[in-house]
JSON list of C-alpha atoms in Angstrom, two decimals:
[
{"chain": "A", "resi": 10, "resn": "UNK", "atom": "CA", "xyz": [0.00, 0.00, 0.00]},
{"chain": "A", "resi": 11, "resn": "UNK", "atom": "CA", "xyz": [1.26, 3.64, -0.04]},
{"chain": "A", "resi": 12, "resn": "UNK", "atom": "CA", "xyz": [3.52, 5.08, 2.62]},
{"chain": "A", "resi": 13, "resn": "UNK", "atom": "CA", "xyz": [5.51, 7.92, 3.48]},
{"chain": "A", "resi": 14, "resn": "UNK", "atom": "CA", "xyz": [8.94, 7.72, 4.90]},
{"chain": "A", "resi": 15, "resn": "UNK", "atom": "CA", "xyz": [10.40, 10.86, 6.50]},
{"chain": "A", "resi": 16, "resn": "UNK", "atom": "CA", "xyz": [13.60, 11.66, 7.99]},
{"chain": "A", "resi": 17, "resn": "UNK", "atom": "CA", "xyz": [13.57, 11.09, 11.92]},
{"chain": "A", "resi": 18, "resn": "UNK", "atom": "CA", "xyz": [13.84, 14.03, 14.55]},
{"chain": "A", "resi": 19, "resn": "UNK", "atom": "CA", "xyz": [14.19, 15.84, 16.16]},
{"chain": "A", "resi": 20, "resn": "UNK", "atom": "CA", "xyz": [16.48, 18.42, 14.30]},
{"chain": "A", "resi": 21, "resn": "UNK", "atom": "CA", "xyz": [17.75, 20.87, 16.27]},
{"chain": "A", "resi": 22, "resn": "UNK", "atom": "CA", "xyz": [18.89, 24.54, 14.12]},
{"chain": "A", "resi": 23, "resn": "UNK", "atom": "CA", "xyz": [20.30, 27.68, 14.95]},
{"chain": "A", "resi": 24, "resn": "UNK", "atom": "CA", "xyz": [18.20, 30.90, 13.71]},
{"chain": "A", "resi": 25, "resn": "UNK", "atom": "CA", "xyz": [19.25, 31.65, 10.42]},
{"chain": "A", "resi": 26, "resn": "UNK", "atom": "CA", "xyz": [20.26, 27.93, 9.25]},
{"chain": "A", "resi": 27, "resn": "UNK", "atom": "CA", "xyz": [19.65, 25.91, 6.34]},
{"chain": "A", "resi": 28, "resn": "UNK", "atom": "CA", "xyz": [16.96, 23.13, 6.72]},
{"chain": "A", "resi": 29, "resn": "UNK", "atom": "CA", "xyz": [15.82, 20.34, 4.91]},
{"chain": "A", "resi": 30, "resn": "UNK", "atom": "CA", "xyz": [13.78, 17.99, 5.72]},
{"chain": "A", "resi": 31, "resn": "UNK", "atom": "CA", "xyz": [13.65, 14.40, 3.37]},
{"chain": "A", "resi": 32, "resn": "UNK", "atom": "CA", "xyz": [10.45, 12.49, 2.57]},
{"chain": "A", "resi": 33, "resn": "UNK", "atom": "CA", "xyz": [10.37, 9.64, 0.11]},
{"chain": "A", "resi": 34, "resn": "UNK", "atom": "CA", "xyz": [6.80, 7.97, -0.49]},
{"chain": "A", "resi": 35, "resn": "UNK", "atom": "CA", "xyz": [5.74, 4.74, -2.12]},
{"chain": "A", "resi": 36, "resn": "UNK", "atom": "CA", "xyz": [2.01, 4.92, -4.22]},
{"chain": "A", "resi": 37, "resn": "UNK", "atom": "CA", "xyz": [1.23, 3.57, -7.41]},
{"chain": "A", "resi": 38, "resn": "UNK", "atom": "CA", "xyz": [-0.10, 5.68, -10.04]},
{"chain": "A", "resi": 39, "resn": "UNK", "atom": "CA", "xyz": [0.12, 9.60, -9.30]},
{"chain": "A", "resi": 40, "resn": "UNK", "atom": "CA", "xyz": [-0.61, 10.79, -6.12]},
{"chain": "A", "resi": 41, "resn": "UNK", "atom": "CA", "xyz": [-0.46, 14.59, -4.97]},
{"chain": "A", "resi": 42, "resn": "UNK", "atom": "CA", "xyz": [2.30, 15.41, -2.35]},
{"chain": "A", "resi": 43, "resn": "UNK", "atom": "CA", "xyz": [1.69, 17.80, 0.66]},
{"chain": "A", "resi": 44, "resn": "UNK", "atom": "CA", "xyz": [3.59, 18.91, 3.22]},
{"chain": "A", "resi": 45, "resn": "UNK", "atom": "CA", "xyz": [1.34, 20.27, 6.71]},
{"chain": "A", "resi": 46, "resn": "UNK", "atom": "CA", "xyz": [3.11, 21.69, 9.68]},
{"chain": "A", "resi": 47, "resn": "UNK", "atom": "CA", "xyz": [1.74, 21.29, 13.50]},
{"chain": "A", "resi": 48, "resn": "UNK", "atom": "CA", "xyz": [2.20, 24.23, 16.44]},
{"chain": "A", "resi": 49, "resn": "UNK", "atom": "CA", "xyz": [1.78, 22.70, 19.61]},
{"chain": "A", "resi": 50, "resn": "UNK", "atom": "CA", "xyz": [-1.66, 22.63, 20.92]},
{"chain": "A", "resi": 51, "resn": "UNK", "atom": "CA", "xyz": [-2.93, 23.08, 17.80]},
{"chain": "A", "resi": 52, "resn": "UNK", "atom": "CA", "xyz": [-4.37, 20.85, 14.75]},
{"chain": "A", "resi": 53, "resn": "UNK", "atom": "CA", "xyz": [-2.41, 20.55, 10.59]},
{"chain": "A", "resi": 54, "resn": "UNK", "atom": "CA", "xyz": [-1.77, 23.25, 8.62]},
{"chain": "A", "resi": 55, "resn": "UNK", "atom": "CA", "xyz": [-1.32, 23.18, 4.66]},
{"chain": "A", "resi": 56, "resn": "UNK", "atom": "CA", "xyz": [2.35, 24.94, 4.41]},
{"chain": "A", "resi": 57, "resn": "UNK", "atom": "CA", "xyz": [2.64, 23.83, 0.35]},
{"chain": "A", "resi": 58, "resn": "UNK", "atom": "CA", "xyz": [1.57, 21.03, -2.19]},
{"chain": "A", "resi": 59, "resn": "UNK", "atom": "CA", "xyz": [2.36, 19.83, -5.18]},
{"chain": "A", "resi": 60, "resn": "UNK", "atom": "CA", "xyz": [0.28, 18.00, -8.07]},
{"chain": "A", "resi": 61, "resn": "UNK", "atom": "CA", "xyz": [2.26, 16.62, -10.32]},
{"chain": "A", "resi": 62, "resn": "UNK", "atom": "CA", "xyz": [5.34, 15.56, -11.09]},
{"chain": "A", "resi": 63, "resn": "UNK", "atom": "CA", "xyz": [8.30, 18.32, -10.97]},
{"chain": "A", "resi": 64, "resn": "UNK", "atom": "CA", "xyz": [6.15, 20.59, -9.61]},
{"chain": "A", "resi": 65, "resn": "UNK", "atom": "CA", "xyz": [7.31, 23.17, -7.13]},
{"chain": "A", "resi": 66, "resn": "UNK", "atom": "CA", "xyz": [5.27, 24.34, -4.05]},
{"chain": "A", "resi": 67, "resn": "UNK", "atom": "CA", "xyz": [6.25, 27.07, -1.98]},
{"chain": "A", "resi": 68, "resn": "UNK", "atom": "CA", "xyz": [4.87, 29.17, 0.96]},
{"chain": "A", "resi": 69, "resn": "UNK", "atom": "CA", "xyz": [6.10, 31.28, 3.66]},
{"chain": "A", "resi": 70, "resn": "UNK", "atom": "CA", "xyz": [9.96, 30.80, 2.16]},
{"chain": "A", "resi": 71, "resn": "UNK", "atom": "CA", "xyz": [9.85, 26.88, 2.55]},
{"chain": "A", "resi": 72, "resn": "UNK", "atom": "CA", "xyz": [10.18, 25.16, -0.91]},
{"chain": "A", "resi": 73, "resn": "UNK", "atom": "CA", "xyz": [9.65, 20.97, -1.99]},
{"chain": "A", "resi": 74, "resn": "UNK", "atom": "CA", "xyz": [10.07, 19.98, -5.26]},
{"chain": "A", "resi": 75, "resn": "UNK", "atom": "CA", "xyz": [8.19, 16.75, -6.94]},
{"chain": "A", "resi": 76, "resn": "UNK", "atom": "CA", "xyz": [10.99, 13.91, -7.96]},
{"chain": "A", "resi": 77, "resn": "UNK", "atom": "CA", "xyz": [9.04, 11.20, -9.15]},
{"chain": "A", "resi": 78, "resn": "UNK", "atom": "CA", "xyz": [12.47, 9.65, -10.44]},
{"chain": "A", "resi": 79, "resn": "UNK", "atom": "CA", "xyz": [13.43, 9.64, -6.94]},
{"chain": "A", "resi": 80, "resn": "UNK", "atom": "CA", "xyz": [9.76, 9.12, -5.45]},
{"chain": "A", "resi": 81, "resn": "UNK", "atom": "CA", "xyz": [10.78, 12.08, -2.69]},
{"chain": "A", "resi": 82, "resn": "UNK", "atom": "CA", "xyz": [9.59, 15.61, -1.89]},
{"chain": "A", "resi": 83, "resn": "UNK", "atom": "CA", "xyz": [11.86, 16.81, -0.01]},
{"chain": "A", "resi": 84, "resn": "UNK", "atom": "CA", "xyz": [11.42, 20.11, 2.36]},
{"chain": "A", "resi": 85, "resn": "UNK", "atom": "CA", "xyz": [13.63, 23.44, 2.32]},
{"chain": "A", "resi": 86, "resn": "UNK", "atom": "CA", "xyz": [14.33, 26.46, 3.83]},
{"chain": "A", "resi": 87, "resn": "UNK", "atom": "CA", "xyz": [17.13, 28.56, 3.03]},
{"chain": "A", "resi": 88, "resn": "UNK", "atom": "CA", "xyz": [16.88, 30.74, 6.70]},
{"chain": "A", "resi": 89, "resn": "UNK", "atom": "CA", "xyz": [14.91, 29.12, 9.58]},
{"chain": "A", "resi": 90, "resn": "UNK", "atom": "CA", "xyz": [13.16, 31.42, 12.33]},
{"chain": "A", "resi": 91, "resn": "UNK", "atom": "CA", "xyz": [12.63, 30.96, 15.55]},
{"chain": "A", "resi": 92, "resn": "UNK", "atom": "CA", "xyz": [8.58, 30.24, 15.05]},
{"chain": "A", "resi": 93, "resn": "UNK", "atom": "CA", "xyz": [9.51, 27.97, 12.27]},
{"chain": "A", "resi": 94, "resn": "UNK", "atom": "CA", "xyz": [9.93, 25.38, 15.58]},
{"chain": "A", "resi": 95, "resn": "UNK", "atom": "CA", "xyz": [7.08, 22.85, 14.87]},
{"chain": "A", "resi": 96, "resn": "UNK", "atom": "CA", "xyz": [6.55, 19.56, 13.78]},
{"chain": "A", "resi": 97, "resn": "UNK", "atom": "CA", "xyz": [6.46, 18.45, 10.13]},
{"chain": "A", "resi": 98, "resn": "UNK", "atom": "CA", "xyz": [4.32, 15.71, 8.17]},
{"chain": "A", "resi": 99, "resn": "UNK", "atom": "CA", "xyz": [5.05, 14.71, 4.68]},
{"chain": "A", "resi": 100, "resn": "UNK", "atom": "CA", "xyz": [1.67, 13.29, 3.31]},
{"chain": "A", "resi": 101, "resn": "UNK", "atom": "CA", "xyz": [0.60, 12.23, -0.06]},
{"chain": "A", "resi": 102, "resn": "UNK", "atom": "CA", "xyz": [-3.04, 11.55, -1.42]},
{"chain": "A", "resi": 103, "resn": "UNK", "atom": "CA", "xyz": [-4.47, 9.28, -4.30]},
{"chain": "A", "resi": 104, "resn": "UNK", "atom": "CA", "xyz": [-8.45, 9.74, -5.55]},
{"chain": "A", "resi": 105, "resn": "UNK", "atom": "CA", "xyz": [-9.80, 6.15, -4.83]},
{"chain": "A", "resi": 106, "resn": "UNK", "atom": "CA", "xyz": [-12.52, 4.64, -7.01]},
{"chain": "A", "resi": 107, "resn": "UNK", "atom": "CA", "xyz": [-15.37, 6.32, -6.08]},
{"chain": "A", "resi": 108, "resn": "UNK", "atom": "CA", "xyz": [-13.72, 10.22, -5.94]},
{"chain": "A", "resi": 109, "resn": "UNK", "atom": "CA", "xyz": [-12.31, 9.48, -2.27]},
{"chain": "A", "resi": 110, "resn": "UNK", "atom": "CA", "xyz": [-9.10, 11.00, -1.08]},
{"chain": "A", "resi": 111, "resn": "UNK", "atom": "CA", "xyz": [-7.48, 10.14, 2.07]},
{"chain": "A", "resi": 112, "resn": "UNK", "atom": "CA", "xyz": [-3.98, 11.14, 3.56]},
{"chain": "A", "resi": 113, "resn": "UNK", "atom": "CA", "xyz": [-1.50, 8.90, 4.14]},
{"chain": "A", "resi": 114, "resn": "UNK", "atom": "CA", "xyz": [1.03, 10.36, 6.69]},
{"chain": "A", "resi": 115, "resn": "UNK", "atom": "CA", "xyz": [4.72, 10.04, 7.27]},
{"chain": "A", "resi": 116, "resn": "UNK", "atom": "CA", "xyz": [5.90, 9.75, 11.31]},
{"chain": "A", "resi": 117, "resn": "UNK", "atom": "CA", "xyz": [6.53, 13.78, 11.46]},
{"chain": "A", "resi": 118, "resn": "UNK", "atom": "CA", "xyz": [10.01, 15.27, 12.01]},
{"chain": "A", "resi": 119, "resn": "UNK", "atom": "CA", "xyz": [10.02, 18.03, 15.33]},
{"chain": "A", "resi": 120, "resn": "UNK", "atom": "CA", "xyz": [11.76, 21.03, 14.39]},
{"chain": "A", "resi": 121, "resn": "UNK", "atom": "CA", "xyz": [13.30, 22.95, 16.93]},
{"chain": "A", "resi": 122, "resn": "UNK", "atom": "CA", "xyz": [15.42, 26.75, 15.89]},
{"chain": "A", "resi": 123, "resn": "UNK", "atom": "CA", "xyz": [17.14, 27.99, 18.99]},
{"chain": "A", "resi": 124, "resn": "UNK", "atom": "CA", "xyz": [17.58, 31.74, 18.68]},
{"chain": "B", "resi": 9, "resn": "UNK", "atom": "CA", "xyz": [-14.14, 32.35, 5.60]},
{"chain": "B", "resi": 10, "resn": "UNK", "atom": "CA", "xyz": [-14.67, 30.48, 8.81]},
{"chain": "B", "resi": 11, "resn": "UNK", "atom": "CA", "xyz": [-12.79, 27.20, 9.28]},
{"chain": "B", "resi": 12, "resn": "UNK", "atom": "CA", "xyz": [-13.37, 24.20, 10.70]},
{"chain": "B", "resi": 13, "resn": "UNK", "atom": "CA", "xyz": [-14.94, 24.08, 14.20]},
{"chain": "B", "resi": 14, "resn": "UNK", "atom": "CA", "xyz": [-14.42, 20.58, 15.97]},
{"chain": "B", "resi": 15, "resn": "UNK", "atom": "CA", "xyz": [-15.98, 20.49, 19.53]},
{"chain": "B", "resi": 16, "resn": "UNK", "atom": "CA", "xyz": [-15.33, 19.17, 22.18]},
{"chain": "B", "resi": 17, "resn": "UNK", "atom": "CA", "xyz": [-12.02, 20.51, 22.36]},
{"chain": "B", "resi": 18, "resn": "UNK", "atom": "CA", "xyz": [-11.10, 18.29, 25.51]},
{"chain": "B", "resi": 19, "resn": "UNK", "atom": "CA", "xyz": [-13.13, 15.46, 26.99]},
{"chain": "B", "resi": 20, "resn": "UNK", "atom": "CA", "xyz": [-12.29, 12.75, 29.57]},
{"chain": "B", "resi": 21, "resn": "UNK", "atom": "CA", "xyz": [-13.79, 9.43, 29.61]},
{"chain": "B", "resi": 22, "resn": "UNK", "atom": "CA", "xyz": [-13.53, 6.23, 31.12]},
{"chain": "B", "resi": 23, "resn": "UNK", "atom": "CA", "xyz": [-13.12, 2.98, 29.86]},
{"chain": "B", "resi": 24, "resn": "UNK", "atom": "CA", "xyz": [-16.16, 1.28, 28.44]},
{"chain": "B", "resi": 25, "resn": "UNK", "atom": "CA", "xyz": [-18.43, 4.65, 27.90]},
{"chain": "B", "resi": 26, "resn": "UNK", "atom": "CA", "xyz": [-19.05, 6.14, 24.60]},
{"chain": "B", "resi": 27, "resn": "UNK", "atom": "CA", "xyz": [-17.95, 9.51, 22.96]},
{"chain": "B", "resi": 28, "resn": "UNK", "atom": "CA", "xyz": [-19.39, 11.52, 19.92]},
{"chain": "B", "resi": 29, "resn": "UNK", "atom": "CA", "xyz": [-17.10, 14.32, 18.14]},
{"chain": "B", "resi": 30, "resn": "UNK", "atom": "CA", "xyz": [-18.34, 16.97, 16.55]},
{"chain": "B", "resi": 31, "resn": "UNK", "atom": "CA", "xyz": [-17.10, 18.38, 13.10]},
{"chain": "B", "resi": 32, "resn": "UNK", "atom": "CA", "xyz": [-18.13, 21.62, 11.30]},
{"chain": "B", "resi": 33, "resn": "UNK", "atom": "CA", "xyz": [-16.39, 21.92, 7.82]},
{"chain": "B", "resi": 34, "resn": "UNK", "atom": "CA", "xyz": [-16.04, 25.17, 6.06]},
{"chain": "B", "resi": 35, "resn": "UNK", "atom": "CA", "xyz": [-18.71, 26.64, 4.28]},
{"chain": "B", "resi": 36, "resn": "UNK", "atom": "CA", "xyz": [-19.12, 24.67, 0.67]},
{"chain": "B", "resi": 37, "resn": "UNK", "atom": "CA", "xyz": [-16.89, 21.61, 1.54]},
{"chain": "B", "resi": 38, "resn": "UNK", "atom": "CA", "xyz": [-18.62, 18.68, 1.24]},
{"chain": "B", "resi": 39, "resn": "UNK", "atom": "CA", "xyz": [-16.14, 16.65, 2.01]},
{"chain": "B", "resi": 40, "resn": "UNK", "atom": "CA", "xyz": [-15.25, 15.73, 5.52]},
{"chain": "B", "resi": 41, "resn": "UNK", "atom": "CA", "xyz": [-12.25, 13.25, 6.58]},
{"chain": "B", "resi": 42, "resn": "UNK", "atom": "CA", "xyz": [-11.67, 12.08, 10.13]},
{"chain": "B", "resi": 43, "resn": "UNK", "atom": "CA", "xyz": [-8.11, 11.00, 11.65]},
{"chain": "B", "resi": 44, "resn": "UNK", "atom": "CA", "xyz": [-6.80, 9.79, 14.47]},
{"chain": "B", "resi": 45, "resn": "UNK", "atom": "CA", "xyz": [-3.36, 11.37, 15.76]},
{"chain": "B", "resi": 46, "resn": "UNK", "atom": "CA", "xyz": [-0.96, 9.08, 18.58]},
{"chain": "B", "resi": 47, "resn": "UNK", "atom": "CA", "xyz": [2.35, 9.20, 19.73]},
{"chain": "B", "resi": 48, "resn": "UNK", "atom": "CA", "xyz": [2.78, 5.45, 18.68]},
{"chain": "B", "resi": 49, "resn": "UNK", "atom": "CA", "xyz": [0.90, 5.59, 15.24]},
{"chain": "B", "resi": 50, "resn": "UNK", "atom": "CA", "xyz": [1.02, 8.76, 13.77]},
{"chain": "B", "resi": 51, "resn": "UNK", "atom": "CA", "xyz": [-1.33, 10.25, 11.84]},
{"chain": "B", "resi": 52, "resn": "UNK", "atom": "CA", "xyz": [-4.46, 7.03, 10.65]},
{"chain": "B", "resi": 53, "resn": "UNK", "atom": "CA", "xyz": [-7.42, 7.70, 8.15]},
{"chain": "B", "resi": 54, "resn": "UNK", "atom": "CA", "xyz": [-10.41, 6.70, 10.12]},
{"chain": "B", "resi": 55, "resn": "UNK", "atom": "CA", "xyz": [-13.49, 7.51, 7.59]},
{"chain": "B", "resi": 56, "resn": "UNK", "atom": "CA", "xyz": [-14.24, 10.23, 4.97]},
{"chain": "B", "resi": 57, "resn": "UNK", "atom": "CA", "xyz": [-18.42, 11.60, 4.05]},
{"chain": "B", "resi": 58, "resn": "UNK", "atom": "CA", "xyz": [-18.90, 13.14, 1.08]},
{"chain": "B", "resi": 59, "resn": "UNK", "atom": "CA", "xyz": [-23.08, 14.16, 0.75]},
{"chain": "B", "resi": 60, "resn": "UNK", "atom": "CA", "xyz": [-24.18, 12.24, 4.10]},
{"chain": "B", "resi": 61, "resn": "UNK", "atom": "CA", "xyz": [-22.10, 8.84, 2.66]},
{"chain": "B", "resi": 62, "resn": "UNK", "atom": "CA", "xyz": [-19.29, 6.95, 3.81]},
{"chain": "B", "resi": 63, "resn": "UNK", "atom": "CA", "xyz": [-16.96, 6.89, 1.03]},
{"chain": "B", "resi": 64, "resn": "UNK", "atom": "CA", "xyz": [-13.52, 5.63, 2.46]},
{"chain": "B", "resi": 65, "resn": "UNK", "atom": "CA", "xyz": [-12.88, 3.65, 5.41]},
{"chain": "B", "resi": 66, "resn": "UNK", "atom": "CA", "xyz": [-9.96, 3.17, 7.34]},
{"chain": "B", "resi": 67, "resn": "UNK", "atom": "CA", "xyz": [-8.75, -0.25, 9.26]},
{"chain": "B", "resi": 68, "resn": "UNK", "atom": "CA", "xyz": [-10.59, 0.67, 12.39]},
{"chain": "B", "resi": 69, "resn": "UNK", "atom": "CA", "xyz": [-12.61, -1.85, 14.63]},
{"chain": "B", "resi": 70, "resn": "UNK", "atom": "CA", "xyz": [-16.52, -1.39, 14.26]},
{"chain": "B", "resi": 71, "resn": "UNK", "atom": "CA", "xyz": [-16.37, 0.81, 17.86]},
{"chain": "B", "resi": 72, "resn": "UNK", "atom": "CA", "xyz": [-15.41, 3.86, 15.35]},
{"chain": "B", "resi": 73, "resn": "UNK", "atom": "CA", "xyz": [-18.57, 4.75, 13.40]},
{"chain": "B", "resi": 74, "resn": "UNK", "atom": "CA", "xyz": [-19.46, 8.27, 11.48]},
{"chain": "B", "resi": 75, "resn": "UNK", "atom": "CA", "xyz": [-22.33, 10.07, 10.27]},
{"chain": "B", "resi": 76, "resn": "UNK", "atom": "CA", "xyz": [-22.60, 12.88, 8.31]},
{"chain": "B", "resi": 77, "resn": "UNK", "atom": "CA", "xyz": [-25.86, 15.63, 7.85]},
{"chain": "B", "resi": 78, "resn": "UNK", "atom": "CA", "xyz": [-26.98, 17.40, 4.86]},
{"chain": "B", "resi": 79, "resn": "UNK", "atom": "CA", "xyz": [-25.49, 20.74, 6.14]},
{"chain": "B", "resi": 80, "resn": "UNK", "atom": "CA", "xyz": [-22.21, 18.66, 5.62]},
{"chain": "B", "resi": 81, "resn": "UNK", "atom": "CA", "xyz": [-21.65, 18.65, 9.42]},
{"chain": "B", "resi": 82, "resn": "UNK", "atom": "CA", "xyz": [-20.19, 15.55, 10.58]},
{"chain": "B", "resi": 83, "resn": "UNK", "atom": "CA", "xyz": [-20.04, 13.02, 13.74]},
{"chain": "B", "resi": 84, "resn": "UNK", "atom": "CA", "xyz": [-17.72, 10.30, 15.01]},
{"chain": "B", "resi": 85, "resn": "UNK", "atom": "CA", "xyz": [-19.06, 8.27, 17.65]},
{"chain": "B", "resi": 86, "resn": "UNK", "atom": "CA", "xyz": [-16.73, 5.53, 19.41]},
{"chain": "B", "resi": 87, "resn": "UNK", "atom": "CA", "xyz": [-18.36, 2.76, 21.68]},
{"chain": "B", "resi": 88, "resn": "UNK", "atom": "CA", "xyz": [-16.95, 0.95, 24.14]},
{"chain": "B", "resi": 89, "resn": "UNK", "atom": "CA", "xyz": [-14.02, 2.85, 25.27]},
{"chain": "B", "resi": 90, "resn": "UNK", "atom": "CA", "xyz": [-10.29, 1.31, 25.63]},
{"chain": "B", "resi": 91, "resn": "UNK", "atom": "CA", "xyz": [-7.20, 2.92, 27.29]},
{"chain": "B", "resi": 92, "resn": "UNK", "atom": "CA", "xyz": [-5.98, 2.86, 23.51]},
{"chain": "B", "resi": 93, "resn": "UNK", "atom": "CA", "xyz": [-8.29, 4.93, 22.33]},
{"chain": "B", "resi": 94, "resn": "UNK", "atom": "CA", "xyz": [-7.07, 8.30, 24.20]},
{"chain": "B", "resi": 95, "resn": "UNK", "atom": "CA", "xyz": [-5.14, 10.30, 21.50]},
{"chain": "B", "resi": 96, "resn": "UNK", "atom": "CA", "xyz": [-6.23, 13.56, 19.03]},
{"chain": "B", "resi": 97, "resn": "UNK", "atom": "CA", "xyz": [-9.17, 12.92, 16.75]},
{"chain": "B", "resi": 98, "resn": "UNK", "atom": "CA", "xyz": [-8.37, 15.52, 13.60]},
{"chain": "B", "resi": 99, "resn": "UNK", "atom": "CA", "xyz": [-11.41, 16.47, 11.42]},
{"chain": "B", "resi": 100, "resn": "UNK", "atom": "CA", "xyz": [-10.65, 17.72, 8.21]},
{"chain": "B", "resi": 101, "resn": "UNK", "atom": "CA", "xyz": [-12.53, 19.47, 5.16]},
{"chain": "B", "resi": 102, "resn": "UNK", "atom": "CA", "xyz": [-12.25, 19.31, 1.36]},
{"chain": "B", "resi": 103, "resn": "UNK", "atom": "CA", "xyz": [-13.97, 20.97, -1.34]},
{"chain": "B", "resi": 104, "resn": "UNK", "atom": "CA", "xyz": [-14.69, 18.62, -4.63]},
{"chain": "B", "resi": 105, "resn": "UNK", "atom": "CA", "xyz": [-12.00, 18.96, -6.99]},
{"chain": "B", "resi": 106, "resn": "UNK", "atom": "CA", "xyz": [-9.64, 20.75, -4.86]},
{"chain": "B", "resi": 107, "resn": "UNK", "atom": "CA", "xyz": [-6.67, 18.74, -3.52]},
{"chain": "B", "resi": 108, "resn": "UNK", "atom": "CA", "xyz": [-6.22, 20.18, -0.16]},
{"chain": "B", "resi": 109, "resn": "UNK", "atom": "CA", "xyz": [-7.76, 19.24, 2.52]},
{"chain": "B", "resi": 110, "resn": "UNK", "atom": "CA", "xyz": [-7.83, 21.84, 5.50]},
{"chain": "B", "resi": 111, "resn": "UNK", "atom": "CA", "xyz": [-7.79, 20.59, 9.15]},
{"chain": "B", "resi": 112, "resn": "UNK", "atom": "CA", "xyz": [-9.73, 21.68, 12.12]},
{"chain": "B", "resi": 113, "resn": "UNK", "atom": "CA", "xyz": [-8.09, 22.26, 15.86]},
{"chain": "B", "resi": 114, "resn": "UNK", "atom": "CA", "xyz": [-8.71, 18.85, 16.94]},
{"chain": "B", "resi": 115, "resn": "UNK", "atom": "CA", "xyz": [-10.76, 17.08, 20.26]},
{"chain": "B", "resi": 116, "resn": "UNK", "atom": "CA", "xyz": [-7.84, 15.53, 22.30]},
{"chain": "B", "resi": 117, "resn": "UNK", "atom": "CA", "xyz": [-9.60, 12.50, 24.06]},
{"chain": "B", "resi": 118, "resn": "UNK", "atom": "CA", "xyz": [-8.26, 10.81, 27.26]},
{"chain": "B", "resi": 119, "resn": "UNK", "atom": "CA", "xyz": [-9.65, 7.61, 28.50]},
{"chain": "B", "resi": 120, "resn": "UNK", "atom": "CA", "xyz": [-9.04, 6.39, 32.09]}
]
């Protein structure tokens, strides 16, 4: 079935760093790619997507790319922040017979920035 | 736009009682996907509604049962509560054709 393997955390970064986070999934066919960040307390956020394959999505400076040569979408940043400091899921989604979509998750990666 | 409303936000049961969750999805999504969020599994696809029918289930025991209205709103209901079953319930929306789905603040659940 399809699955979603993300690097494991925590990663810890200085203000101002370089991050990336990798994700590699496994789906047959074409599946859309997300990325969702969670603040503590709080429930998933979109941060970007992306449809098809070499697609970029962006928002709020962080950037994945769609490899489907590589099956991965990985996550960047070129300058973390302080409230970047959340956890991140990888998550990809195929339209089942019948129009369904459902989310399949990777485990999350915790991102702490220390100022 | 208003987004999605889950309530309870907290609740506290004990073990063998029953629990119903409450979802709201934004205004003209029809679509409305529940998850289950623990340390030990991650994030697991429970059900997803679309027009008052269940069009996606997850691999869930028969305690874990949803309904949806016409106004879109949507329930879970789980029977029979174990010590396994305390963890975030996520409720999530999705307009038809649209590939994002958009996530409400969650009902963290403890069972004692």
């Amino acid at each position: 079935g399809d699955s979603v393997t993300q690097m494991e955390g925590p990663v810890t970064l200085s203000e101002e760093a370089f991050l990336t986070i990798n994700c590699t999934y496994t789906a047959t066919g074409y599946p859309s790619l997300f990325w969702y960040v969670q603040y503590p307390g709080e429930g998933l956020q979109l941060l970007l997507k992306a449809t098809k394959a070499d697609d970029k999505g962006s928002n709020k400076g962080f950037e994945a790319t769609y490899r489907k040569e590589t099956t991965s979408f990985h996550l960047e940043k070129g300058s973390v922040q302080v409230s970047d400091s959340a956890v991140y899921f990888c998550a990809l989604s195929r339209i089942t017979q019948g129009g369904s979509e459902k989310l399949v998750f990777g485990k999350g990666t915790k991102l702490t920035v220390n100022p | 736009k208003a987004g999605v409303t889950q309530t309870p936000r907290y609740l506290i049961k004990t073990r063998g009682q029953q629990v119903t969750l409450s979802c709201s999805p934004i205004s003209g999504h029809r679509s409305v996907s529940w998850y289950q969020q623990t340390p030990g599994q991650g994030l697991q696809f429970l059900f997803e509604y679309f027009s008052e029918t269940q069009r996606n289930k997850g691999n869930f025991p028969g305690r874990f049962s949803g309904r949806q209205f016409s106004n879109s709103r949507s329930e879970m209901n789980v029977s029979t509560l174990e010590l396994g079953d305390s963890a975030l319930y996520l409720c999530a929306s999705q307009r038809e054709g649209f590939y994002e789905q958009y996530f409400g603040p969650g009902t963290r659940l403890t069972v004692t």
